[in-house]
Short mmCIF file of C-alpha atoms in Angstrom, two decimals:
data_model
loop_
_atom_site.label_atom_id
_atom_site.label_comp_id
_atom_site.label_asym_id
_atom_site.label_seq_id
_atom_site.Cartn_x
_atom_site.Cartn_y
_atom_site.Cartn_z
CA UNK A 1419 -37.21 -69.91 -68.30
CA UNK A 1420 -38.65 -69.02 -65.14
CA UNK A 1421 -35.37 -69.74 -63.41
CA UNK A 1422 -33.51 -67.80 -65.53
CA UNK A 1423 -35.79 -64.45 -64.87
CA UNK A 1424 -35.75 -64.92 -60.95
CA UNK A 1425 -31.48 -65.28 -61.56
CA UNK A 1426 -31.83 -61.60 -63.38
CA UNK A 1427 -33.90 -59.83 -61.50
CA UNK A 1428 -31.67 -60.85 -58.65
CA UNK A 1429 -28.94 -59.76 -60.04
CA UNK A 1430 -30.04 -56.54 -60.94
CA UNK A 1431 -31.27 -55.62 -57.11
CA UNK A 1432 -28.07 -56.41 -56.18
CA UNK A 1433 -26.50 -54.27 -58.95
CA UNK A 1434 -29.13 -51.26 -57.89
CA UNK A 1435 -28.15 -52.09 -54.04
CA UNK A 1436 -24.39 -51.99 -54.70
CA UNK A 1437 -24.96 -48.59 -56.47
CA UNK A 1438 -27.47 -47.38 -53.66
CA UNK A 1439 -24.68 -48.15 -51.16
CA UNK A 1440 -22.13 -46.28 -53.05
CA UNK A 1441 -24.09 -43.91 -53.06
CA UNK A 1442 -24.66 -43.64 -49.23
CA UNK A 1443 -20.82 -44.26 -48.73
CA UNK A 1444 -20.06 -40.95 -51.03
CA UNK A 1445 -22.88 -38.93 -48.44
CA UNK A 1446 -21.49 -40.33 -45.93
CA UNK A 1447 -17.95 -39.26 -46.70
CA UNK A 1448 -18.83 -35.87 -48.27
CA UNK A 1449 -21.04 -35.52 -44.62
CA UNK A 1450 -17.32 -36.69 -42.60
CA UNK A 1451 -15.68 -33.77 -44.58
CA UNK A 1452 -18.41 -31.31 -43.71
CA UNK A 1453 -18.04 -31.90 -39.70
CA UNK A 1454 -14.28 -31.92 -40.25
CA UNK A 1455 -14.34 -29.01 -41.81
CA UNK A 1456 -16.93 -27.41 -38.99
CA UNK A 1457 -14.70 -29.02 -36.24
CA UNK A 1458 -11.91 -26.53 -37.97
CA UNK A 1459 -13.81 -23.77 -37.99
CA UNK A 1460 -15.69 -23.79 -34.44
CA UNK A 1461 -12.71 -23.56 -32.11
CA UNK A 1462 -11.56 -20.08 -34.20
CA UNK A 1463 -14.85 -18.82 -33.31
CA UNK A 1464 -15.35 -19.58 -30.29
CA UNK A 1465 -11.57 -17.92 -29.17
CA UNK A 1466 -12.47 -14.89 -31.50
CA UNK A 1467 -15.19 -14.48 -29.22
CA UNK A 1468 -13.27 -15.35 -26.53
CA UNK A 1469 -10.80 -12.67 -27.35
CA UNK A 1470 -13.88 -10.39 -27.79
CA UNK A 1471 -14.73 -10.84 -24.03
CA UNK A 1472 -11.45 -10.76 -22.73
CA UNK A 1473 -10.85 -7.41 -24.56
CA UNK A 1474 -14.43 -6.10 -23.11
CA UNK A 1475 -13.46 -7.22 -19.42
CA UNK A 1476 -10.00 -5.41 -20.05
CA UNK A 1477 -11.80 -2.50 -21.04
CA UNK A 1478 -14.45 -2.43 -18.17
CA UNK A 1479 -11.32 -3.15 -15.67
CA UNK A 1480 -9.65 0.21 -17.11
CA UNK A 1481 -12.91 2.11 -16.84
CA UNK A 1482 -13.16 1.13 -13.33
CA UNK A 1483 -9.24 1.79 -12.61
CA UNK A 1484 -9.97 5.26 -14.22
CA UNK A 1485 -13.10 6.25 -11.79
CA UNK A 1486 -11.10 4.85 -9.03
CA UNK A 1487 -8.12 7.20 -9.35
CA UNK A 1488 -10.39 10.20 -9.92
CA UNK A 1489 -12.05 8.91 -6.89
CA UNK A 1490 -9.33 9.30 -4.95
CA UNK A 1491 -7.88 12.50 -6.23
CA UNK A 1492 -11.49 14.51 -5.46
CA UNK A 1493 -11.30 12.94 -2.04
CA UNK A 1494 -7.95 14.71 -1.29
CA UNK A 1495 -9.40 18.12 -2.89
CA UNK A 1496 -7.44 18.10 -6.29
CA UNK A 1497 -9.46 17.75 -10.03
CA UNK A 1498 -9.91 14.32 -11.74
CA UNK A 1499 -8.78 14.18 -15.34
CA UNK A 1500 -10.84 13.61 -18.12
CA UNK A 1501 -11.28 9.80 -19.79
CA UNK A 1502 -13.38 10.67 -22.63
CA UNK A 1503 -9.72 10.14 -25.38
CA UNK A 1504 -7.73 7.54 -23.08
CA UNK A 1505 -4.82 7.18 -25.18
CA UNK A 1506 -1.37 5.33 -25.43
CA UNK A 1507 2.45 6.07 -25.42
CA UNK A 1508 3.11 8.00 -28.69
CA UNK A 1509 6.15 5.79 -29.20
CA UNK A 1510 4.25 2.61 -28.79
CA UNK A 1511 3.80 0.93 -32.57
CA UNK A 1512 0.15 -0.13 -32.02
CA UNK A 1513 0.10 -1.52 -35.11
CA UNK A 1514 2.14 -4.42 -33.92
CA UNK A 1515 -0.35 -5.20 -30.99
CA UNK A 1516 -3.38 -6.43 -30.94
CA UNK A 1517 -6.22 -4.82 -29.43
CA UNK A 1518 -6.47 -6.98 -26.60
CA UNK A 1519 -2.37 -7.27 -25.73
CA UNK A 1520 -2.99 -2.69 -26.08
CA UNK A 1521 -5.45 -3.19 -23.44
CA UNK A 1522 -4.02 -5.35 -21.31
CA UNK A 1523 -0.86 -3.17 -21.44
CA UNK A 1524 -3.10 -0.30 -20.69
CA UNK A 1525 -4.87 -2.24 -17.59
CA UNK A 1526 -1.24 -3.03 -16.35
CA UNK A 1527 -0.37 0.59 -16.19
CA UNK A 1528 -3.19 1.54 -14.52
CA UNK A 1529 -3.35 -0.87 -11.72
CA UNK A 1530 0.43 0.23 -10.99
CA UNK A 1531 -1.06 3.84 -11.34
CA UNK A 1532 -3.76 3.43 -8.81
CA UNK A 1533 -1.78 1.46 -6.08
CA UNK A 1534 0.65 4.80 -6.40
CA UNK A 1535 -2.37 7.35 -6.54
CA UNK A 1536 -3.79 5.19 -3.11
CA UNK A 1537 -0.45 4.76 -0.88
CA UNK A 1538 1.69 7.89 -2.03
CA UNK A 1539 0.40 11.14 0.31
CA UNK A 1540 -1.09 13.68 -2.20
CA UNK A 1541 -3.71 16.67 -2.06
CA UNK A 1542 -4.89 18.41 0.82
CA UNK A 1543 -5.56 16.48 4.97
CA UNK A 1544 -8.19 19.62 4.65
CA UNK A 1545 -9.55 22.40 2.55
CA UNK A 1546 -8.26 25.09 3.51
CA UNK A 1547 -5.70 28.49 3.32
CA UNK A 1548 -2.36 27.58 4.39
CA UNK A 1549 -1.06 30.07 7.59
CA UNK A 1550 2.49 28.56 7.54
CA UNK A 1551 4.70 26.60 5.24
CA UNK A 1552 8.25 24.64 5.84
CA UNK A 1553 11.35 25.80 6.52
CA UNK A 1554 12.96 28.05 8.67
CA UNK A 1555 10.77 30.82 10.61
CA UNK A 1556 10.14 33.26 13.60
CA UNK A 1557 9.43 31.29 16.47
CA UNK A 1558 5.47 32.32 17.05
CA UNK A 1559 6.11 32.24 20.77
CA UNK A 1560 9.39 34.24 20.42
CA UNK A 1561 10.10 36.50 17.07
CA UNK A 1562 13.97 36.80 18.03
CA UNK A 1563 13.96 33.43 17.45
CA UNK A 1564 14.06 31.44 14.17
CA UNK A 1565 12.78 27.64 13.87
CA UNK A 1566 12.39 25.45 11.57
CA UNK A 1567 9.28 24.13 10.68
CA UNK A 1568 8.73 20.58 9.68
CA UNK A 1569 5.33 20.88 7.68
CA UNK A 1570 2.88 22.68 7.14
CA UNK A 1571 -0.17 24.98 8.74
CA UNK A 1572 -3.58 24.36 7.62
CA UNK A 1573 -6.26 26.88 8.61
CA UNK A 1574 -9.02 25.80 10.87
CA UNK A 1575 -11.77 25.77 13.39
CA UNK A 1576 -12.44 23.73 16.11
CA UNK A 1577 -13.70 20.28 15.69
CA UNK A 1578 -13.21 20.66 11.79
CA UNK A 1579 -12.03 17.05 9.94
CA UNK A 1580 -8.24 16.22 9.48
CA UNK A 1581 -8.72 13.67 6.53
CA UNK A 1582 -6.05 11.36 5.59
CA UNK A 1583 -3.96 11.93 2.30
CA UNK A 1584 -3.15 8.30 1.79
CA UNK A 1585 -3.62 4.62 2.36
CA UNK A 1586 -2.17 3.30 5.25
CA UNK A 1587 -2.12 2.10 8.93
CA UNK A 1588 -2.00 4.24 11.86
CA UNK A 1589 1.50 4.18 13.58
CA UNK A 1590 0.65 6.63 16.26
CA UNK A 1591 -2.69 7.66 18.18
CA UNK A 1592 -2.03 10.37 21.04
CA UNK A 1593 0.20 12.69 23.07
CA UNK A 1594 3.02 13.76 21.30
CA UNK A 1595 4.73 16.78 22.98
CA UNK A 1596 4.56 20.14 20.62
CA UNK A 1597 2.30 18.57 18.45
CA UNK A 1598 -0.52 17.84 21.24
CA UNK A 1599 -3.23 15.23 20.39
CA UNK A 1600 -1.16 13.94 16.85
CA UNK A 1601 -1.71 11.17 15.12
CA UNK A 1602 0.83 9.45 12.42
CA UNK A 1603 -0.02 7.03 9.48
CA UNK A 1604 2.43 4.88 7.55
CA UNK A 1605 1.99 4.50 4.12
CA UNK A 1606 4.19 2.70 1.20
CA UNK A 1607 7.67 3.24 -0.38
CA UNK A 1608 8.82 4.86 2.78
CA UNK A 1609 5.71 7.51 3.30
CA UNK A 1610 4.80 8.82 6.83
CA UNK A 1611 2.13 11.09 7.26
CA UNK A 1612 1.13 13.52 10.44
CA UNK A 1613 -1.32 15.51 11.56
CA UNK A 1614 -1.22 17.27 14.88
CA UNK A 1615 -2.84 19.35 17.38
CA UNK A 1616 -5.89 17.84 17.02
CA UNK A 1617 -8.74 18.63 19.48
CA UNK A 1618 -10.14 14.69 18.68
CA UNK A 1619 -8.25 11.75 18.08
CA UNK A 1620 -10.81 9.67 16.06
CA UNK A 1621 -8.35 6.82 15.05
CA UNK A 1622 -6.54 4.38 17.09
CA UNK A 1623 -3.41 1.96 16.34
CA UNK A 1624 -2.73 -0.69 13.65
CA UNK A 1625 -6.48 0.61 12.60
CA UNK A 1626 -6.46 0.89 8.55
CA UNK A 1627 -7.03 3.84 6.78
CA UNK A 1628 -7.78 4.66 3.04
CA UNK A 1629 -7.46 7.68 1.10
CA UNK A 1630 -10.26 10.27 2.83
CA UNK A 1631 -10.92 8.73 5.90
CA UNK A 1632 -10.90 10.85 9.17
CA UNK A 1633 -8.20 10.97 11.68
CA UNK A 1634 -9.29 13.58 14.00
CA UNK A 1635 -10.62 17.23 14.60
CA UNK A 1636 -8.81 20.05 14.29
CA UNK A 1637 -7.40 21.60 17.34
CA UNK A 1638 -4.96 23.89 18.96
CA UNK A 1639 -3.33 21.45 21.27
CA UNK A 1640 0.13 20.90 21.97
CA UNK A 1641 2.89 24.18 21.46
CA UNK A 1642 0.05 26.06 19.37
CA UNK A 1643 -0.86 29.34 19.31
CA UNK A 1644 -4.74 28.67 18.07
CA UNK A 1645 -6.75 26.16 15.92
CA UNK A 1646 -5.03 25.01 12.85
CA UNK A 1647 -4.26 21.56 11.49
CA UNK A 1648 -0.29 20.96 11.20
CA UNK A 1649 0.33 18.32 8.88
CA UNK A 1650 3.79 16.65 7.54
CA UNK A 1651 5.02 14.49 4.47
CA UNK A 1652 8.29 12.29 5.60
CA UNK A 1653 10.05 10.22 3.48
CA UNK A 1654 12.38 7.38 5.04
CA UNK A 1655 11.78 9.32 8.30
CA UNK A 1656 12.94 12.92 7.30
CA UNK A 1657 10.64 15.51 6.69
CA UNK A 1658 10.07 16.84 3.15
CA UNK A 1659 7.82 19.73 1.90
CA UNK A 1660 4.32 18.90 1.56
CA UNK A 1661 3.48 21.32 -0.74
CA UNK A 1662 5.28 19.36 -3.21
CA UNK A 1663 1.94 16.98 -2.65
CA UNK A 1664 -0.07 18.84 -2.74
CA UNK A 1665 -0.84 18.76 -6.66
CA UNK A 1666 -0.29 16.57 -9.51
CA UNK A 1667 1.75 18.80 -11.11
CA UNK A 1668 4.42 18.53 -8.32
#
């Protein structure tokens, strides 16, 4: 009798152990499809925030493009533009884009925008009235002549700064015949800049320059008739009007 009670209670433990285990194997399964599920979820989170970051950086590299241009305009004398409503192309269907792919579209522009804002000449080598344009005039040291005038005449004193318009390297540091103590920088697509009669040469050649710097003092060196700053625009080595640089709106 005794026998058969120990044979029972045995059996029941292991009835009450194979339902314990059971048990554990259903946690343990519904636990598997819990981390499966999490293991879904985390990499979608992580790149949404991922994308969240990349669109911030995008935004902070636009920002910084932005105060760069305006930078460089107020350095050559002309007004920045507002950023305050930076928008898009009208025809652009936004909708289709995402905010990051509009921003890095936007980014794209801009760094094209500022390497043509930094190497193309624009805005003024020095604040100032102009005395004579380009094109064909009276010869100042003979009126019965006519000349023609390759740039043009920026008023001036004596040891005032001749800035440069563009970035660039200095082809030229010195004597150059009519145009005294001159000094010519290269700049991209074809761009030559000049700026003679200086009193001062402060720049020598292969030196770098960036949009601002100095290149001399003005002077009345050279075929001049008094202090002034001369200063040319050529394009593929021919002269062109500067005044069409001078402003954005040109």
């Amino acid at each position: 009798m005794a026998l058969v009670g120990v044979i029972a209670l045995l059996v029941g433990s292991i009835f009450l152990l194979r339902n314990s285990m059971q048990q554990q194997d259903h946690e343990k399964q519904l636990l598997l499809a819990q981390i499966v599920s999490l293991k879904g979820q985390i990499p979608v989170e992580l790149q949404k925030q991922a994308d969240q970051n990349s669109a911030q950086s995008y935004i902070q590299a636009i920002e910084g493009k932005l105060k760069k241009i305006n930078d460089y305009l107020r350095k050559r004398g002309l007004k920045g533009f507002s950023t305050k409503s930076v928008g898009g192309d009208a025809n652009m269907d936004n909708d289709k884009l995402t905010d990051k792919e509009i921003y890095m579209a936007y980014n794209d522009y801009l760094t094209h925008l500022v390497n043509s804002v930094a190497f193309t000449p624009m805005g003024y080598p020095r604040i100032s009235s102009m005395t004579s344009g380009f094109g064909f005039r009276s010869d100042p040291f003979n009126s019965a002549h006519a000349e023609f005038h390759p740039g043009i005449d920026f008023k001036g004193r004596r040891g005032d700064i001749a800035h440069c318009t563009a970035n660039g390297r200095v082809v030229s540091a010195g004597w150059a015949g009519g145009y005294g103590n001159c000094v010519r920088v290269a700049h991209a697509n074809g761009f030559e800049t000049l700026y003679g009669h200086l009193s001062r040469i402060t720049v020598h050649v292969g030196q770098k320059l960036s949009v601002g710097d100095k290149v001399g003092e003005v002077g009345s060196t050279g075929r001049s008739t008094g202090a002034h700053l001369h200063y040319e625009v050529r394009k593929d080595g021919k002269p062109v009007n500067p005044v069409k640089f001078l402003t954005l709106n040109n």
